[in-house]
Amino acid sequence: MRALGLGVIIEVGLVSQFKVGDHVSGPWGMTEYAVMKVKTLDKIDLPPGVEPLDFLNVLGTSGLTAYFICYPPLLSVSITITYLSI
């Protein structure tokens, strides 16, 4: 089953931008362990007072969806289309 998840790096390859112990998010589905390509992972920098699970709701994609629904004027773009007849 496909799903986004949170994880901690437990082992890295020779040329990896991640270190053991880094918190990451990625599409590994419903599993405890996964071998992933670096390009499919996003590193999570935890600010002080933030738990990793916060990135599954408020700070994650669900929270972004709610934010952009509540604040649509921030995303409004006005486009003017002019038709010329010759």
PDB file of N, CA and C in Angstrom:
ATOM      1  N   MET A   1       0.837  -1.174   0.000  1.00  0.00           N
ATOM      2  CA  MET A   1       0.000   0.000   0.000  1.00  0.00           C
ATOM      3  C   MET A   1       0.886   1.243   0.000  1.00  0.00           C
ATOM      4  N   ARG A   2       0.534   2.216  -0.803  1.00  0.00           N
ATOM      5  CA  ARG A   2       1.325   3.443  -0.897  1.00  0.00           C
ATOM      6  C   ARG A   2       0.871   4.440   0.158  1.00  0.00           C
ATOM      7  N   ALA A   3       1.834   5.072   0.785  1.00  0.00           N
ATOM      8  CA  ALA A   3       1.544   6.105   1.776  1.00  0.00           C
ATOM      9  C   ALA A   3       2.821   6.860   2.103  1.00  0.00           C
ATOM     10  N   LEU A   4       2.654   8.108   2.486  1.00  0.00           N
ATOM     11  CA  LEU A   4       3.796   8.873   2.976  1.00  0.00           C
ATOM     12  C   LEU A   4       4.031   8.502   4.430  1.00  0.00           C
ATOM     13  N   GLY A   5       5.278   8.543   4.832  1.00  0.00           N
ATOM     14  CA  GLY A   5       5.576   8.200   6.208  1.00  0.00           C
ATOM     15  C   GLY A   5       6.771   8.972   6.718  1.00  0.00           C
ATOM     16  N   LEU A   6       7.002   8.844   8.007  1.00  0.00           N
ATOM     17  CA  LEU A   6       8.163   9.446   8.657  1.00  0.00           C
ATOM     18  C   LEU A   6       9.099   8.344   9.080  1.00  0.00           C
ATOM     19  N   GLY A   7      10.383   8.638   9.094  1.00  0.00           N
ATOM     20  CA  GLY A   7      11.333   7.626   9.510  1.00  0.00           C
ATOM     21  C   GLY A   7      12.640   8.238   9.973  1.00  0.00           C
ATOM     22  N   VAL A   8      13.498   7.368  10.436  1.00  0.00           N
ATOM     23  CA  VAL A   8      14.837   7.750  10.882  1.00  0.00           C
ATOM     24  C   VAL A   8      15.830   6.898  10.097  1.00  0.00           C
ATOM     25  N   ILE A   9      16.862   7.516   9.569  1.00  0.00           N
ATOM     26  CA  ILE A   9      17.890   6.808   8.819  1.00  0.00           C
ATOM     27  C   ILE A   9      18.678   5.905   9.774  1.00  0.00           C
ATOM     28  N   ILE A  10      18.752   4.610   9.441  1.00  0.00           N
ATOM     29  CA  ILE A  10      19.513   3.688  10.289  1.00  0.00           C
ATOM     30  C   ILE A  10      20.783   3.192   9.603  1.00  0.00           C
ATOM     31  N   GLU A  11      20.858   3.376   8.285  1.00  0.00           N
ATOM     32  CA  GLU A  11      22.054   2.974   7.545  1.00  0.00           C
ATOM     33  C   GLU A  11      22.108   3.772   6.252  1.00  0.00           C
ATOM     34  N   VAL A  12      23.303   4.177   5.830  1.00  0.00           N
ATOM     35  CA  VAL A  12      23.455   4.958   4.602  1.00  0.00           C
ATOM     36  C   VAL A  12      24.467   4.300   3.680  1.00  0.00           C
ATOM     37  N   GLY A  13      24.359   4.641   2.391  1.00  0.00           N
ATOM     38  CA  GLY A  13      25.324   4.166   1.410  1.00  0.00           C
ATOM     39  C   GLY A  13      26.578   5.020   1.433  1.00  0.00           C
ATOM     40  N   LEU A  14      27.496   4.719   0.526  1.00  0.00           N
ATOM     41  CA  LEU A  14      28.775   5.435   0.483  1.00  0.00           C
ATOM     42  C   LEU A  14      28.628   6.899   0.089  1.00  0.00           C
ATOM     43  N   VAL A  15      27.743   7.180  -0.849  1.00  0.00           N
ATOM     44  CA  VAL A  15      27.549   8.562  -1.314  1.00  0.00           C
ATOM     45  C   VAL A  15      26.117   8.999  -1.006  1.00  0.00           C
ATOM     46  N   SER A  16      25.860   9.318   0.227  1.00  0.00           N
ATOM     47  CA  SER A  16      24.521   9.732   0.639  1.00  0.00           C
ATOM     48  C   SER A  16      24.589  11.099   1.291  1.00  0.00           C
ATOM     49  N   GLN A  17      23.565  11.906   1.052  1.00  0.00           N
ATOM     50  CA  GLN A  17      23.494  13.221   1.693  1.00  0.00           C
ATOM     51  C   GLN A  17      22.937  13.128   3.108  1.00  0.00           C
ATOM     52  N   PHE A  18      22.470  11.944   3.504  1.00  0.00           N
ATOM     53  CA  PHE A  18      21.905  11.738   4.831  1.00  0.00           C
ATOM     54  C   PHE A  18      22.923  11.105   5.768  1.00  0.00           C
ATOM     55  N   LYS A  19      22.679  11.301   7.072  1.00  0.00           N
ATOM     56  CA  LYS A  19      23.505  10.677   8.100  1.00  0.00           C
ATOM     57  C   LYS A  19      22.606   9.772   8.937  1.00  0.00           C
ATOM     58  N   VAL A  20      23.207   8.791   9.587  1.00  0.00           N
ATOM     59  CA  VAL A  20      22.452   7.930  10.489  1.00  0.00           C
ATOM     60  C   VAL A  20      21.842   8.803  11.583  1.00  0.00           C
ATOM     61  N   GLY A  21      20.554   8.625  11.827  1.00  0.00           N
ATOM     62  CA  GLY A  21      19.847   9.418  12.829  1.00  0.00           C
ATOM     63  C   GLY A  21      19.026  10.559  12.260  1.00  0.00           C
ATOM     64  N   ASP A  22      19.201  10.894  10.964  1.00  0.00           N
ATOM     65  CA  ASP A  22      18.405  11.958  10.342  1.00  0.00           C
ATOM     66  C   ASP A  22      16.940  11.551  10.271  1.00  0.00           C
ATOM     67  N   HIS A  23      16.054  12.514  10.517  1.00  0.00           N
ATOM     68  CA  HIS A  23      14.614  12.292  10.346  1.00  0.00           C
ATOM     69  C   HIS A  23      14.265  12.610   8.898  1.00  0.00           C
ATOM     70  N   VAL A  24      13.473  11.745   8.268  1.00  0.00           N
ATOM     71  CA  VAL A  24      13.096  11.926   6.868  1.00  0.00           C
ATOM     72  C   VAL A  24      11.625  11.586   6.670  1.00  0.00           C
ATOM     73  N   SER A  25      11.069  12.078   5.573  1.00  0.00           N
ATOM     74  CA  SER A  25       9.740  11.661   5.135  1.00  0.00           C
ATOM     75  C   SER A  25       9.881  11.117   3.722  1.00  0.00           C
ATOM     76  N   GLY A  26       9.006  10.182   3.395  1.00  0.00           N
ATOM     77  CA  GLY A  26       9.082   9.575   2.073  1.00  0.00           C
ATOM     78  C   GLY A  26       7.933   8.609   1.826  1.00  0.00           C
ATOM     79  N   PRO A  27       7.815   8.144   0.593  1.00  0.00           N
ATOM     80  CA  PRO A  27       6.699   7.278   0.202  1.00  0.00           C
ATOM     81  C   PRO A  27       7.011   5.789   0.345  1.00  0.00           C
ATOM     82  N   TRP A  28       7.297   5.307   1.537  1.00  0.00           N
ATOM     83  CA  TRP A  28       7.642   3.895   1.687  1.00  0.00           C
ATOM     84  C   TRP A  28       6.465   3.030   2.062  1.00  0.00           C
ATOM     85  N   GLY A  29       5.292   3.603   2.262  1.00  0.00           N
ATOM     86  CA  GLY A  29       4.103   2.805   2.516  1.00  0.00           C
ATOM     87  C   GLY A  29       4.016   2.314   3.952  1.00  0.00           C
ATOM     88  N   MET A  30       3.277   1.238   4.124  1.00  0.00           N
ATOM     89  CA  MET A  30       3.026   0.685   5.458  1.00  0.00           C
ATOM     90  C   MET A  30       4.059  -0.404   5.759  1.00  0.00           C
ATOM     91  N   THR A  31       5.231  -0.002   6.192  1.00  0.00           N
ATOM     92  CA  THR A  31       6.283  -0.950   6.488  1.00  0.00           C
ATOM     93  C   THR A  31       7.174  -0.407   7.604  1.00  0.00           C
ATOM     94  N   GLU A  32       7.861  -1.282   8.285  1.00  0.00           N
ATOM     95  CA  GLU A  32       8.753  -0.844   9.353  1.00  0.00           C
ATOM     96  C   GLU A  32      10.131  -0.467   8.831  1.00  0.00           C
ATOM     97  N   TYR A  33      10.619  -1.166   7.819  1.00  0.00           N
ATOM     98  CA  TYR A  33      11.941  -0.901   7.237  1.00  0.00           C
ATOM     99  C   TYR A  33      11.802  -0.818   5.734  1.00  0.00           C
ATOM    100  N   ALA A  34      12.591   0.060   5.115  1.00  0.00           N
ATOM    101  CA  ALA A  34      12.557   0.196   3.660  1.00  0.00           C
ATOM    102  C   ALA A  34      13.924   0.636   3.163  1.00  0.00           C
ATOM    103  N   VAL A  35      14.294   0.166   1.995  1.00  0.00           N
ATOM    104  CA  VAL A  35      15.494   0.623   1.301  1.00  0.00           C
ATOM    105  C   VAL A  35      14.999   1.607   0.241  1.00  0.00           C
ATOM    106  N   MET A  36      15.444   2.851   0.366  1.00  0.00           N
ATOM    107  CA  MET A  36      14.908   3.912  -0.490  1.00  0.00           C
ATOM    108  C   MET A  36      16.019   4.605  -1.261  1.00  0.00           C
ATOM    109  N   LYS A  37      15.664   5.163  -2.419  1.00  0.00           N
ATOM    110  CA  LYS A  37      16.585   6.010  -3.166  1.00  0.00           C
ATOM    111  C   LYS A  37      16.596   7.393  -2.528  1.00  0.00           C
ATOM    112  N   VAL A  38      17.746   8.026  -2.526  1.00  0.00           N
ATOM    113  CA  VAL A  38      17.909   9.327  -1.887  1.00  0.00           C
ATOM    114  C   VAL A  38      16.932  10.351  -2.454  1.00  0.00           C
ATOM    115  N   LYS A  39      16.697  10.329  -3.760  1.00  0.00           N
ATOM    116  CA  LYS A  39      15.853  11.349  -4.379  1.00  0.00           C
ATOM    117  C   LYS A  39      14.388  11.255  -3.955  1.00  0.00           C
ATOM    118  N   THR A  40      13.971  10.151  -3.328  1.00  0.00           N
ATOM    119  CA  THR A  40      12.579  10.024  -2.898  1.00  0.00           C
ATOM    120  C   THR A  40      12.363  10.492  -1.464  1.00  0.00           C
ATOM    121  N   LEU A  41      13.433  10.861  -0.761  1.00  0.00           N
ATOM    122  CA  LEU A  41      13.325  11.248   0.641  1.00  0.00           C
ATOM    123  C   LEU A  41      13.507  12.749   0.823  1.00  0.00           C
ATOM    124  N   ASP A  42      12.840  13.281   1.833  1.00  0.00           N
ATOM    125  CA  ASP A  42      13.000  14.682   2.223  1.00  0.00           C
ATOM    126  C   ASP A  42      13.461  14.721   3.666  1.00  0.00           C
ATOM    127  N   LYS A  43      14.540  15.445   3.922  1.00  0.00           N
ATOM    128  CA  LYS A  43      15.045  15.566   5.289  1.00  0.00           C
ATOM    129  C   LYS A  43      14.140  16.503   6.073  1.00  0.00           C
ATOM    130  N   ILE A  44      13.879  16.145   7.315  1.00  0.00           N
ATOM    131  CA  ILE A  44      13.061  16.962   8.199  1.00  0.00           C
ATOM    132  C   ILE A  44      13.974  17.571   9.256  1.00  0.00           C
ATOM    133  N   ASP A  45      14.027  18.889   9.293  1.00  0.00           N
ATOM    134  CA  ASP A  45      14.776  19.588  10.332  1.00  0.00           C
ATOM    135  C   ASP A  45      13.787  19.931  11.437  1.00  0.00           C
ATOM    136  N   LEU A  46      13.956  19.321  12.585  1.00  0.00           N
ATOM    137  CA  LEU A  46      13.025  19.512  13.689  1.00  0.00           C
ATOM    138  C   LEU A  46      13.363  20.782  14.476  1.00  0.00           C
ATOM    139  N   PRO A  47      12.478  21.784  14.431  1.00  0.00           N
ATOM    140  CA  PRO A  47      12.696  22.974  15.257  1.00  0.00           C
ATOM    141  C   PRO A  47      12.519  22.620  16.741  1.00  0.00           C
ATOM    142  N   PRO A  48      13.030  23.434  17.643  1.00  0.00           N
ATOM    143  CA  PRO A  48      12.857  23.151  19.073  1.00  0.00           C
ATOM    144  C   PRO A  48      11.373  23.079  19.445  1.00  0.00           C
ATOM    145  N   GLY A  49      11.009  22.075  20.213  1.00  0.00           N
ATOM    146  CA  GLY A  49       9.629  21.913  20.668  1.00  0.00           C
ATOM    147  C   GLY A  49       8.721  21.189  19.705  1.00  0.00           C
ATOM    148  N   VAL A  50       9.250  20.734  18.568  1.00  0.00           N
ATOM    149  CA  VAL A  50       8.440  20.043  17.570  1.00  0.00           C
ATOM    150  C   VAL A  50       8.775  18.559  17.586  1.00  0.00           C
ATOM    151  N   GLU A  51       7.748  17.740  17.591  1.00  0.00           N
ATOM    152  CA  GLU A  51       7.914  16.290  17.541  1.00  0.00           C
ATOM    153  C   GLU A  51       7.861  15.828  16.085  1.00  0.00           C
ATOM    154  N   PRO A  52       8.510  14.721  15.742  1.00  0.00           N
ATOM    155  CA  PRO A  52       8.429  14.220  14.366  1.00  0.00           C
ATOM    156  C   PRO A  52       6.995  13.976  13.894  1.00  0.00           C
ATOM    157  N   LEU A  53       6.110  13.524  14.785  1.00  0.00           N
ATOM    158  CA  LEU A  53       4.725  13.254  14.379  1.00  0.00           C
ATOM    159  C   LEU A  53       3.961  14.514  13.970  1.00  0.00           C
ATOM    160  N   ASP A  54       4.438  15.685  14.362  1.00  0.00           N
ATOM    161  CA  ASP A  54       3.794  16.928  13.930  1.00  0.00           C
ATOM    162  C   ASP A  54       3.849  17.076  12.417  1.00  0.00           C
ATOM    163  N   PHE A  55       4.819  16.442  11.778  1.00  0.00           N
ATOM    164  CA  PHE A  55       4.949  16.526  10.325  1.00  0.00           C
ATOM    165  C   PHE A  55       3.939  15.630   9.605  1.00  0.00           C
ATOM    166  N   LEU A  56       3.178  14.821  10.349  1.00  0.00           N
ATOM    167  CA  LEU A  56       2.111  14.041   9.727  1.00  0.00           C
ATOM    168  C   LEU A  56       0.786  14.791   9.741  1.00  0.00           C
ATOM    169  N   ASN A  57       0.676  15.867  10.519  1.00  0.00           N
ATOM    170  CA  ASN A  57      -0.574  16.620  10.478  1.00  0.00           C
ATOM    171  C   ASN A  57      -0.324  18.111  10.297  1.00  0.00           C
ATOM    172  N   VAL A  58      -0.076  18.858  11.347  1.00  0.00           N
ATOM    173  CA  VAL A  58      -0.017  20.316  11.263  1.00  0.00           C
ATOM    174  C   VAL A  58       1.075  20.806  10.318  1.00  0.00           C
ATOM    175  N   LEU A  59       2.270  20.238  10.399  1.00  0.00           N
ATOM    176  CA  LEU A  59       3.383  20.693   9.575  1.00  0.00           C
ATOM    177  C   LEU A  59       3.551  19.886   8.293  1.00  0.00           C
ATOM    178  N   GLY A  60       2.709  18.900   8.081  1.00  0.00           N
ATOM    179  CA  GLY A  60       2.818  18.035   6.908  1.00  0.00           C
ATOM    180  C   GLY A  60       1.864  18.441   5.797  1.00  0.00           C
ATOM    181  N   THR A  61       1.620  17.524   4.874  1.00  0.00           N
ATOM    182  CA  THR A  61       0.769  17.832   3.720  1.00  0.00           C
ATOM    183  C   THR A  61      -0.675  18.094   4.119  1.00  0.00           C
ATOM    184  N   SER A  62      -1.173  17.438   5.169  1.00  0.00           N
ATOM    185  CA  SER A  62      -2.540  17.704   5.626  1.00  0.00           C
ATOM    186  C   SER A  62      -2.665  19.135   6.125  1.00  0.00           C
ATOM    187  N   GLY A  63      -1.674  19.566   6.877  1.00  0.00           N
ATOM    188  CA  GLY A  63      -1.683  20.934   7.381  1.00  0.00           C
ATOM    189  C   GLY A  63      -1.577  21.955   6.273  1.00  0.00           C
ATOM    190  N   LEU A  64      -0.782  21.674   5.254  1.00  0.00           N
ATOM    191  CA  LEU A  64      -0.664  22.598   4.121  1.00  0.00           C
ATOM    192  C   LEU A  64      -1.982  22.692   3.357  1.00  0.00           C
ATOM    193  N   THR A  65      -2.663  21.565   3.192  1.00  0.00           N
ATOM    194  CA  THR A  65      -3.963  21.579   2.515  1.00  0.00           C
ATOM    195  C   THR A  65      -4.937  22.457   3.286  1.00  0.00           C
ATOM    196  N   ALA A  66      -5.003  22.275   4.596  1.00  0.00           N
ATOM    197  CA  ALA A  66      -5.904  23.089   5.417  1.00  0.00           C
ATOM    198  C   ALA A  66      -5.524  24.566   5.360  1.00  0.00           C
ATOM    199  N   TYR A  67      -4.243  24.856   5.394  1.00  0.00           N
ATOM    200  CA  TYR A  67      -3.783  26.243   5.350  1.00  0.00           C
ATOM    201  C   TYR A  67      -4.236  26.927   4.066  1.00  0.00           C
ATOM    202  N   PHE A  68      -4.044  26.266   2.934  1.00  0.00           N
ATOM    203  CA  PHE A  68      -4.381  26.903   1.664  1.00  0.00           C
ATOM    204  C   PHE A  68      -5.881  26.966   1.429  1.00  0.00           C
ATOM    205  N   ILE A  69      -6.648  26.108   2.098  1.00  0.00           N
ATOM    206  CA  ILE A  69      -8.107  26.211   2.007  1.00  0.00           C
ATOM    207  C   ILE A  69      -8.584  27.390   2.842  1.00  0.00           C
ATOM    208  N   CYS A  70      -7.998  27.599   4.013  1.00  0.00           N
ATOM    209  CA  CYS A  70      -8.408  28.686   4.906  1.00  0.00           C
ATOM    210  C   CYS A  70      -7.959  30.055   4.426  1.00  0.00           C
ATOM    211  N   TYR A  71      -6.876  30.109   3.674  1.00  0.00           N
ATOM    212  CA  TYR A  71      -6.331  31.385   3.236  1.00  0.00           C
ATOM    213  C   TYR A  71      -6.242  31.473   1.713  1.00  0.00           C
ATOM    214  N   PRO A  72      -7.379  31.308   1.007  1.00  0.00           N
ATOM    215  CA  PRO A  72      -7.315  31.357  -0.465  1.00  0.00           C
ATOM    216  C   PRO A  72      -6.907  32.708  -1.035  1.00  0.00           C
ATOM    217  N   PRO A  73      -7.163  33.856  -0.358  1.00  0.00           N
ATOM    218  CA  PRO A  73      -6.726  35.121  -0.974  1.00  0.00           C
ATOM    219  C   PRO A  73      -5.218  35.201  -1.179  1.00  0.00           C
ATOM    220  N   LEU A  74      -4.464  34.472  -0.393  1.00  0.00           N
ATOM    221  CA  LEU A  74      -3.011  34.502  -0.563  1.00  0.00           C
ATOM    222  C   LEU A  74      -2.580  33.847  -1.871  1.00  0.00           C
ATOM    223  N   LEU A  75      -3.439  32.991  -2.402  1.00  0.00           N
ATOM    224  CA  LEU A  75      -3.083  32.289  -3.633  1.00  0.00           C
ATOM    225  C   LEU A  75      -3.800  32.835  -4.854  1.00  0.00           C
ATOM    226  N   SER A  76      -4.666  33.833  -4.671  1.00  0.00           N
ATOM    227  CA  SER A  76      -5.436  34.338  -5.802  1.00  0.00           C
ATOM    228  C   SER A  76      -4.512  34.994  -6.818  1.00  0.00           C
ATOM    229  N   VAL A  77      -4.781  34.694  -8.040  1.00  0.00           N
ATOM    230  CA  VAL A  77      -4.030  35.302  -9.130  1.00  0.00           C
ATOM    231  C   VAL A  77      -5.046  35.858 -10.113  1.00  0.00           C
ATOM    232  N   SER A  78      -4.896  37.079 -10.462  1.00  0.00           N
ATOM    233  CA  SER A  78      -5.799  37.690 -11.402  1.00  0.00           C
ATOM    234  C   SER A  78      -5.194  37.604 -12.805  1.00  0.00           C
ATOM    235  N   ILE A  79      -5.954  37.025 -13.721  1.00  0.00           N
ATOM    236  CA  ILE A  79      -5.489  36.869 -15.097  1.00  0.00           C
ATOM    237  C   ILE A  79      -6.485  37.577 -16.013  1.00  0.00           C
ATOM    238  N   THR A  80      -5.985  38.427 -16.863  1.00  0.00           N
ATOM    239  CA  THR A  80      -6.827  39.123 -17.826  1.00  0.00           C
ATOM    240  C   THR A  80      -6.527  38.576 -19.222  1.00  0.00           C
ATOM    241  N   ILE A  81      -7.565  38.117 -19.888  1.00  0.00           N
ATOM    242  CA  ILE A  81      -7.409  37.584 -21.244  1.00  0.00           C
ATOM    243  C   ILE A  81      -8.096  38.566 -22.197  1.00  0.00           C
ATOM    244  N   THR A  82      -7.376  38.989 -23.192  1.00  0.00           N
ATOM    245  CA  THR A  82      -7.921  39.923 -24.177  1.00  0.00           C
ATOM    246  C   THR A  82      -7.993  39.243 -25.531  1.00  0.00           C
ATOM    247  N   TYR A  83      -9.175  39.309 -26.145  1.00  0.00           N
ATOM    248  CA  TYR A  83      -9.353  38.731 -27.478  1.00  0.00           C
ATOM    249  C   TYR A  83      -9.314  39.853 -28.498  1.00  0.00           C
ATOM    250  N   LEU A  84      -8.517  39.678 -29.505  1.00  0.00           N
ATOM    251  CA  LEU A  84      -8.454  40.663 -30.577  1.00  0.00           C
ATOM    252  C   LEU A  84      -9.104  40.073 -31.828  1.00  0.00           C
ATOM    253  N   SER A  85      -9.970  40.833 -32.390  1.00  0.00           N
ATOM    254  CA  SER A  85     -10.568  40.384 -33.654  1.00  0.00           C
ATOM    255  C   SER A  85     -10.010  41.222 -34.787  1.00  0.00           C
ATOM    256  N   ILE A  86      -9.642  40.568 -35.834  1.00  0.00           N
ATOM    257  CA  ILE A  86      -9.027  41.268 -36.959  1.00  0.00           C
ATOM    258  C   ILE A  86      -9.990  41.293 -38.114  1.00  0.00           C
TER     259      ILE A  86
END
